[in-house]
């Protein structure tokens, strides 16, 4: 079944599900990313700090897919937040990827202690005008960080990629994003190593619909209106994770999965107000 797409606030489009590439590297990484494209993913998520932009570029070339059929995301690291650094960082990402433009480029973390994310944002605004980046967005931004850059620049991000899984459903952040017309993307969408596959609301729905617990969680993401970017190195799971458009959870089932959320449900304490990632 074809993956639906969303129109972003800048008129560009993104598929309703994408492929996460961390920590896929080397020849095995290229093979896994190429396999993801071959099984049907059309949105691929990388970052400078994943150290695998070259692998992503190689997998894209090997796939033979026309460039305009793919959406490629990368992210600017904290150490490149100065305006000139952010511009240089973007050129270097494009070089490593072997691409002429990025479909989506994000500020990876706000690093508020460093206090330069607004500079990185103004670089992204200019890079979009130049056409090197089609859509611009942020990752791990809190309501305060969003307000700051929108007030500063008058430009609203197209996407905010945040930690989002059943133990951390991000109700407030999803509402704030929606209020701005920002599409939420979900990192660690399955919950990574702490995936709640055996929790009642997940396992029960899996049994009712004859799907896997992973598919239930990704379907929950889709019904929240968030774009999940699950990572898997195995073609079979890649295929499974993409195949979530042939069944629908009830509103009660969606609420029950959201009910697994906990105040301290973050995977590694990655609070954007305090977490530093350079
Ligand atoms: N913006 C940010 O700050 C940020 C932070 C973290 C991650 N990310 C992005 O988000 C992407 C996804 O997050 P993530 O990799 O942390 O977590 P995830 O996608 O929730 O989980 C990945 C793990 O789940 C396993 N898995 C995948 N599909 C499965 C299935 N159907 N059944 C059982 N296990 C399954 C994978 O193992 P196998 O490979 O063996 O299948 C892998 O160990 C990353 O790759 C990265 O692109 C962004």
Coordinates of C-alpha atoms in Angstrom, one line a residue, residues 2-163:
X2 CA 1.4 3.4 -1.0
X3 CA 2.6 5.7 1.9
X4 CA 0.4 8.8 2.2
X5 CA 2.1 12.2 2.2
X6 CA 1.6 15.4 4.2
X7 CA 1.8 18.9 2.8
X8 CA 4.1 21.1 5.0
X9 CA 3.5 24.7 5.9
X10 CA 5.9 25.7 3.1
X11 CA 4.0 23.8 0.4
X12 CA 6.6 20.9 0.2
X13 CA 5.6 17.4 1.0
X14 CA 6.8 14.6 3.3
X15 CA 5.8 10.9 3.4
X16 CA 3.8 9.9 6.6
X17 CA 6.6 7.6 7.6
X18 CA 10.4 7.7 7.1
X19 CA 13.5 5.7 7.8
X20 CA 16.0 6.5 10.6
X21 CA 19.6 5.7 9.8
X22 CA 21.4 6.0 13.2
X23 CA 23.8 4.1 13.8
X24 CA 24.0 2.5 10.3
X25 CA 27.5 2.9 9.0
X26 CA 30.1 1.3 6.6
X27 CA 29.2 -1.3 3.9
X28 CA 26.6 -2.9 6.1
X29 CA 25.0 0.5 6.7
X30 CA 24.9 1.2 3.0
X31 CA 23.2 -2.2 2.4
X32 CA 20.6 -1.5 5.1
X33 CA 19.8 2.0 3.9
X34 CA 19.6 0.8 0.2
X35 CA 17.3 -2.0 1.3
X36 CA 15.1 0.5 3.1
X37 CA 14.8 2.5 -0.1
X38 CA 14.1 -0.7 -2.1
X39 CA 11.3 -1.8 0.2
X40 CA 9.7 1.6 -0.3
X41 CA 10.9 4.3 2.2
X42 CA 10.9 7.7 0.5
X43 CA 12.1 9.7 3.5
X44 CA 15.6 9.1 4.9
X45 CA 16.8 10.7 8.1
X46 CA 20.5 11.4 8.8
X47 CA 22.6 14.0 10.6
X48 CA 26.2 15.2 10.7
X49 CA 26.6 13.6 14.1
X50 CA 25.6 10.2 12.8
X51 CA 28.8 10.0 10.7
X52 CA 26.9 8.3 7.9
X53 CA 26.0 11.0 5.4
X54 CA 28.4 9.3 2.9
X55 CA 26.7 6.0 3.4
X56 CA 23.3 7.5 2.9
X57 CA 24.5 9.2 -0.4
X58 CA 26.0 5.9 -1.6
X59 CA 22.8 4.0 -0.8
X60 CA 20.7 6.6 -2.7
X61 CA 23.0 6.3 -5.8
X62 CA 23.0 2.5 -5.6
X63 CA 19.2 2.5 -5.4
X64 CA 19.0 4.3 -8.8
X65 CA 15.8 6.1 -7.6
X66 CA 15.2 9.5 -9.3
X67 CA 16.3 12.3 -6.9
X68 CA 12.9 13.9 -6.8
X69 CA 11.2 10.8 -5.5
X70 CA 13.2 10.9 -2.3
X71 CA 13.2 13.2 0.7
X72 CA 16.5 13.5 2.5
X73 CA 16.9 15.1 5.9
X74 CA 20.1 16.1 7.7
X75 CA 20.8 18.0 10.9
X76 CA 23.2 20.8 12.0
X77 CA 25.1 19.8 15.1
X78 CA 25.6 22.1 18.1
X79 CA 29.2 22.9 17.3
X80 CA 28.1 24.4 14.0
X81 CA 25.5 26.9 15.4
X82 CA 27.3 30.1 14.4
X83 CA 25.9 31.6 11.2
X84 CA 28.9 30.9 9.0
X85 CA 29.5 27.5 10.6
X86 CA 25.9 26.5 9.9
X87 CA 26.3 27.5 6.2
X88 CA 29.6 25.7 5.9
X89 CA 28.2 22.6 7.7
X90 CA 25.3 22.4 5.2
X91 CA 27.7 22.6 2.2
X92 CA 29.8 19.8 3.8
X93 CA 26.7 17.7 4.4
X94 CA 25.7 18.1 0.7
X95 CA 29.2 17.2 -0.3
X96 CA 29.3 14.0 1.8
X97 CA 25.8 13.1 0.6
X98 CA 26.7 13.8 -3.0
X99 CA 23.5 15.8 -3.4
X100 CA 22.7 19.2 -4.8
X101 CA 20.1 20.0 -2.2
X102 CA 18.6 18.7 1.0
X103 CA 14.8 18.2 1.2
X104 CA 14.8 19.0 4.9
X105 CA 17.5 20.4 7.2
X106 CA 17.1 20.6 10.9
X107 CA 18.9 22.2 13.9
X108 CA 19.7 18.9 15.8
X109 CA 19.4 20.2 19.4
X110 CA 18.9 23.8 20.6
X111 CA 21.8 23.7 23.1
X112 CA 20.4 26.7 25.0
X113 CA 23.5 27.0 27.2
X114 CA 25.5 27.8 24.1
X115 CA 22.7 30.2 23.1
X116 CA 23.4 30.3 19.3
X117 CA 20.5 28.4 17.8
X118 CA 18.8 31.6 16.5
X119 CA 22.0 32.1 14.4
X120 CA 21.8 28.6 13.0
X121 CA 18.1 29.3 12.2
X122 CA 18.9 32.5 10.3
X123 CA 21.5 30.6 8.3
X124 CA 18.8 28.0 7.4
X125 CA 16.4 30.7 6.4
X126 CA 19.0 32.0 3.9
X127 CA 20.0 28.5 2.7
X128 CA 16.4 27.9 1.9
X129 CA 16.2 31.1 -0.2
X130 CA 19.3 29.9 -2.1
X131 CA 17.6 26.6 -2.8
X132 CA 20.2 24.4 -1.1
X133 CA 17.6 23.3 1.3
X134 CA 13.9 22.8 0.3
X135 CA 12.4 22.8 3.8
X136 CA 13.9 24.0 7.1
X137 CA 13.0 22.8 10.6
X138 CA 14.3 22.0 14.0
X139 CA 14.7 19.1 16.4
X140 CA 14.2 18.9 20.1
X141 CA 12.9 22.4 20.3
X142 CA 10.7 23.3 23.3
X143 CA 7.9 25.9 23.1
X144 CA 10.3 28.6 24.3
X145 CA 12.9 27.8 21.6
X146 CA 10.3 27.8 18.9
X147 CA 8.9 31.2 20.0
X148 CA 12.3 32.7 20.0
X149 CA 13.3 31.8 16.4
X150 CA 9.8 32.6 15.0
X151 CA 9.8 36.0 16.7
X152 CA 13.4 36.6 15.6
X153 CA 13.0 35.6 11.9
X154 CA 9.3 35.7 11.1
X155 CA 9.8 32.2 9.7
X156 CA 8.1 29.2 11.2
X157 CA 9.9 25.8 11.0
X158 CA 8.2 23.2 8.8
X159 CA 9.0 20.3 11.1
X160 CA 10.0 19.8 14.8
X161 CA 11.5 16.3 15.3
X162 CA 11.2 15.3 18.9
X163 CA 11.4 12.2 21.1

